[in-house]
Amino acid sequence: MPGLLRGVARTAVVAGTATAVSNRVSRRQQGRWAAQEGYQYESAPQPAPAPQPPPAAAPADDMAGKLDQLKQLGELKAQGVLTEAEFEEQKRRLLG
């Protein structure tokens, strides 16, 4: 009987080792395939298309946006968050 148990134990160890190695090889191979350009898993969700850039703003909309930003800069200057030099620099960047 001890010989039979030894044989069963040896078979279990060999089978367990073979399974572990097989799983590791499969994961490694999937990682390589995933790294290749153009390869996608069938179960992976498809990436969403890139968003379209917003249409160019009309000049009137652009001017209104600049006026809003100037008002915000003025408020920050009045609150003491911006110095006079910082305010002038930001105003120059915005308008220039």
mmCIF file of C-alpha atoms in Angstrom:
data_model
loop_
_atom_site.group_PDB
_atom_site.id
_atom_site.type_symbol
_atom_site.label_atom_id
_atom_site.label_comp_id
_atom_site.label_asym_id
_atom_site.label_seq_id
_atom_site.Cartn_x
_atom_site.Cartn_y
_atom_site.Cartn_z
ATOM 1 C CA MET A 1 0.000 0.000 0.000
ATOM 2 C CA PRO A 2 2.766 2.548 0.743
ATOM 3 C CA GLY A 3 4.017 2.205 -2.817
ATOM 4 C CA LEU A 4 0.575 3.016 -4.151
ATOM 5 C CA LEU A 5 0.271 6.164 -2.018
ATOM 6 C CA ARG A 6 3.703 7.285 -3.102
ATOM 7 C CA GLY A 7 2.715 6.850 -6.752
ATOM 8 C CA VAL A 8 -0.527 8.809 -6.282
ATOM 9 C CA ALA A 9 1.309 11.603 -4.465
ATOM 10 C CA ARG A 10 3.944 11.807 -7.182
ATOM 11 C CA THR A 11 1.242 11.974 -9.876
ATOM 12 C CA ALA A 12 -0.529 14.784 -7.993
ATOM 13 C CA VAL A 13 2.677 16.800 -7.706
ATOM 14 C CA VAL A 14 3.492 16.355 -11.383
ATOM 15 C CA ALA A 15 -0.049 17.264 -12.443
ATOM 16 C CA GLY A 16 -0.091 20.339 -10.188
ATOM 17 C CA THR A 17 3.252 21.531 -11.500
ATOM 18 C CA ALA A 18 2.181 21.004 -15.100
ATOM 19 C CA THR A 19 -0.999 23.005 -14.518
ATOM 20 C CA ALA A 20 0.882 25.878 -12.902
ATOM 21 C CA VAL A 21 3.418 26.030 -15.736
ATOM 22 C CA SER A 22 0.692 25.838 -18.369
ATOM 23 C CA ASN A 23 -1.223 28.725 -16.768
ATOM 24 C CA ARG A 24 1.911 30.843 -16.558
ATOM 25 C CA VAL A 25 2.735 30.236 -20.212
ATOM 26 C CA SER A 26 -0.818 31.130 -21.238
ATOM 27 C CA ARG A 27 -0.754 34.417 -19.286
ATOM 28 C CA ARG A 28 2.637 35.310 -20.741
ATOM 29 C CA GLN A 29 1.478 34.593 -24.269
ATOM 30 C CA GLN A 30 -1.686 36.673 -23.811
ATOM 31 C CA GLY A 31 0.444 39.540 -22.525
ATOM 32 C CA ARG A 32 2.649 39.373 -25.607
ATOM 33 C CA TRP A 33 -0.347 39.312 -27.917
ATOM 34 C CA ALA A 34 -1.887 42.258 -26.112
ATOM 35 C CA ALA A 35 1.330 44.228 -26.564
ATOM 36 C CA GLN A 36 1.338 43.684 -30.315
ATOM 37 C CA GLU A 37 -0.142 46.517 -32.320
ATOM 38 C CA GLY A 38 -3.673 45.925 -33.507
ATOM 39 C CA TYR A 39 -4.380 42.891 -31.323
ATOM 40 C CA GLN A 40 -7.528 43.111 -29.225
ATOM 41 C CA TYR A 41 -9.224 40.558 -27.045
ATOM 42 C CA GLU A 42 -12.642 39.564 -28.257
ATOM 43 C CA SER A 43 -14.132 40.207 -24.831
ATOM 44 C CA ALA A 44 -12.430 43.590 -24.399
ATOM 45 C CA PRO A 45 -14.650 46.611 -25.011
ATOM 46 C CA GLN A 46 -13.896 48.606 -28.114
ATOM 47 C CA PRO A 47 -12.347 51.998 -27.410
ATOM 48 C CA ALA A 48 -14.600 54.977 -27.937
ATOM 49 C CA PRO A 49 -13.776 57.094 -30.976
ATOM 50 C CA ALA A 50 -11.757 60.209 -30.293
ATOM 51 C CA PRO A 51 -13.953 63.226 -29.586
ATOM 52 C CA GLN A 52 -14.238 65.757 -32.334
ATOM 53 C CA PRO A 53 -12.630 69.113 -31.609
ATOM 54 C CA PRO A 54 -15.154 71.862 -30.952
ATOM 55 C CA PRO A 55 -15.953 74.040 -33.939
ATOM 56 C CA ALA A 56 -14.050 77.266 -34.204
ATOM 57 C CA ALA A 57 -15.694 79.952 -32.130
ATOM 58 C CA ALA A 58 -17.196 82.895 -33.913
ATOM 59 C CA PRO A 59 -15.341 86.189 -33.351
ATOM 60 C CA ALA A 60 -18.239 87.581 -31.282
ATOM 61 C CA ASP A 61 -18.195 84.506 -29.017
ATOM 62 C CA ASP A 62 -14.429 84.793 -28.689
ATOM 63 C CA MET A 63 -14.669 88.447 -27.677
ATOM 64 C CA ALA A 64 -17.386 87.671 -25.123
ATOM 65 C CA GLY A 65 -15.173 84.953 -23.642
ATOM 66 C CA LYS A 66 -12.252 87.343 -23.423
ATOM 67 C CA LEU A 67 -14.411 89.946 -21.717
ATOM 68 C CA ASP A 68 -15.531 87.370 -19.145
ATOM 69 C CA GLN A 69 -11.924 86.409 -18.491
ATOM 70 C CA LEU A 70 -10.945 90.072 -18.131
ATOM 71 C CA LYS A 71 -13.739 90.547 -15.593
ATOM 72 C CA GLN A 72 -12.496 87.548 -13.632
ATOM 73 C CA LEU A 73 -8.939 88.891 -13.708
ATOM 74 C CA GLY A 74 -10.213 92.260 -12.484
ATOM 75 C CA GLU A 75 -12.053 90.606 -9.611
ATOM 76 C CA LEU A 76 -8.948 88.648 -8.644
ATOM 77 C CA LYS A 77 -6.906 91.851 -8.705
ATOM 78 C CA ALA A 78 -9.525 93.635 -6.566
ATOM 79 C CA GLN A 79 -9.445 90.782 -4.045
ATOM 80 C CA GLY A 80 -5.659 91.050 -3.835
ATOM 81 C CA VAL A 81 -5.017 87.627 -5.372
ATOM 82 C CA LEU A 82 -3.200 89.175 -8.350
ATOM 83 C CA THR A 83 -0.694 91.987 -8.204
ATOM 84 C CA GLU A 84 -0.817 94.866 -10.674
ATOM 85 C CA ALA A 85 2.082 93.355 -12.645
ATOM 86 C CA GLU A 86 0.429 89.904 -12.777
ATOM 87 C CA PHE A 87 -2.849 91.454 -13.861
ATOM 88 C CA GLU A 88 -1.157 93.391 -16.672
ATOM 89 C CA GLU A 89 0.742 90.296 -17.817
ATOM 90 C CA GLN A 90 -2.419 88.167 -17.950
ATOM 91 C CA LYS A 91 -4.313 90.955 -19.704
ATOM 92 C CA ARG A 92 -1.526 91.273 -22.287
ATOM 93 C CA ARG A 93 -1.582 87.508 -22.931
ATOM 94 C CA LEU A 94 -5.344 87.499 -23.243
ATOM 95 C CA LEU A 95 -5.585 90.426 -25.616
ATOM 96 C CA GLY A 96 -2.303 90.078 -27.442
#
